[in-house]
Amino acid sequence: MLEQGLDRLDQGDYQGAIEKYTQALELNPDSAEAYHNRGLAYIRLQQYESALADLNKAISLNPDNAGAYNSRGGVYVNLQQYKNALADLNKALELNPDYASAYNNRGFVYVSLQQYESALANLNKAISLNPDDAKAYHNRGLAYLGLQQYQNAIADFNKTLELNPDSADAYNYRGRVYFSLQQYESALADLNKALELNPDSAEAYNYRGGAYLNLQQYKNAIADFNKALELNPDNAEAYLGRSGYYYQMGKRENAIADMEKAIQLFCQQGSSDACQKAQEVLRLMQTESQ
């Protein structure tokens, strides 16, 4: 049953894998491997609470399995429980100091916490241990983006796409780098590709809207900002972008309303710097409207 479950896991038949591992556990309720691998299948299906339950059980049955700590750390990352994630990833690396995947995951935690130098140290180590890991290059690209080291970020996203040509995220974030460099045509090319690969990316629509706005393609810009908000009504940056569109169109009331909504969301989501900057822009808008 364990081998059949692994075959289904490798084939991407995650529900089938769960069924096989469940059957294996009926035969052997103390199989740490079955709990661990069923947990991996739940992760692929984004059923994180079920994954957590299985990985907790796997660890209780085999407390020295670095892989189970790494997997559970990955679940905590997806649940944005970064303190728990770090504890598990530290444990995985204590058990296996050359565990590339754990360095990669810990690097991503530090990216999420905006601790970019710590992220770089971990991701450099991950890449030195596994030079063909597209995810590690992608995550290091995110760290470089956070540090505004744009050429390094582009190099890492290029490497990601060399290893994984269908990475929508790599196109999306390389597009964001080009946007930050005010290379809007290059940004458009990447964001178009990102949306071709993942048509439900609110982030990509938002940044493409920003590129269109800077290229004065106003109809395309407003369509993309609206689409970003349709996909994610809590996207503060899309309200910010649409506010800029309304401002350029001379629709000051609409611009102010969207800026106020962006401020509300930035503050609720803990983005204090973005919230403060948006408040400064709002004050300027209100002063001009008087």
PDB file of C-alpha atoms in Angstrom, residues 116-117 140-154 176-178 180-181:
ATOM      1  CA  TYR A 116      15.927  39.717   3.727  1.00  0.00           C
ATOM      2  CA  GLU A 117      19.567  39.298   4.802  1.00  0.00           C
ATOM      3  CA  ARG A 140      16.154  34.337  -3.465  1.00  0.00           C
ATOM      4  CA  GLY A 141      14.792  36.547  -6.239  1.00  0.00           C
ATOM      5  CA  LEU A 142      12.068  37.657  -3.813  1.00  0.00           C
ATOM      6  CA  ALA A 143      14.728  38.490  -1.207  1.00  0.00           C
ATOM      7  CA  TYR A 144      16.689  40.550  -3.743  1.00  0.00           C
ATOM      8  CA  LEU A 145      13.449  42.289  -4.772  1.00  0.00           C
ATOM      9  CA  GLY A 146      12.829  43.167  -1.108  1.00  0.00           C
ATOM     10  CA  LEU A 147      16.371  44.586  -0.893  1.00  0.00           C
ATOM     11  CA  GLN A 148      15.803  46.512  -4.166  1.00  0.00           C
ATOM     12  CA  GLN A 149      18.754  44.663  -5.730  1.00  0.00           C
ATOM     13  CA  TYR A 150      16.864  44.494  -8.994  1.00  0.00           C
ATOM     14  CA  GLN A 151      19.540  43.085 -11.313  1.00  0.00           C
ATOM     15  CA  ASN A 152      20.219  40.214  -8.893  1.00  0.00           C
ATOM     16  CA  ALA A 153      16.466  39.607  -8.684  1.00  0.00           C
ATOM     17  CA  ILE A 154      16.171  39.467 -12.486  1.00  0.00           C
ATOM     18  CA  ARG A 176       7.228  43.523 -10.896  1.00  0.00           C
ATOM     19  CA  VAL A 177      10.991  44.089 -11.012  1.00  0.00           C
ATOM     20  CA  TYR A 178      10.706  45.632 -14.485  1.00  0.00           C
ATOM     21  CA  SER A 180      10.035  49.010 -10.339  1.00  0.00           C
ATOM     22  CA  LEU A 181      12.725  49.841 -12.928  1.00  0.00           C
TER      23      LEU A 181
END
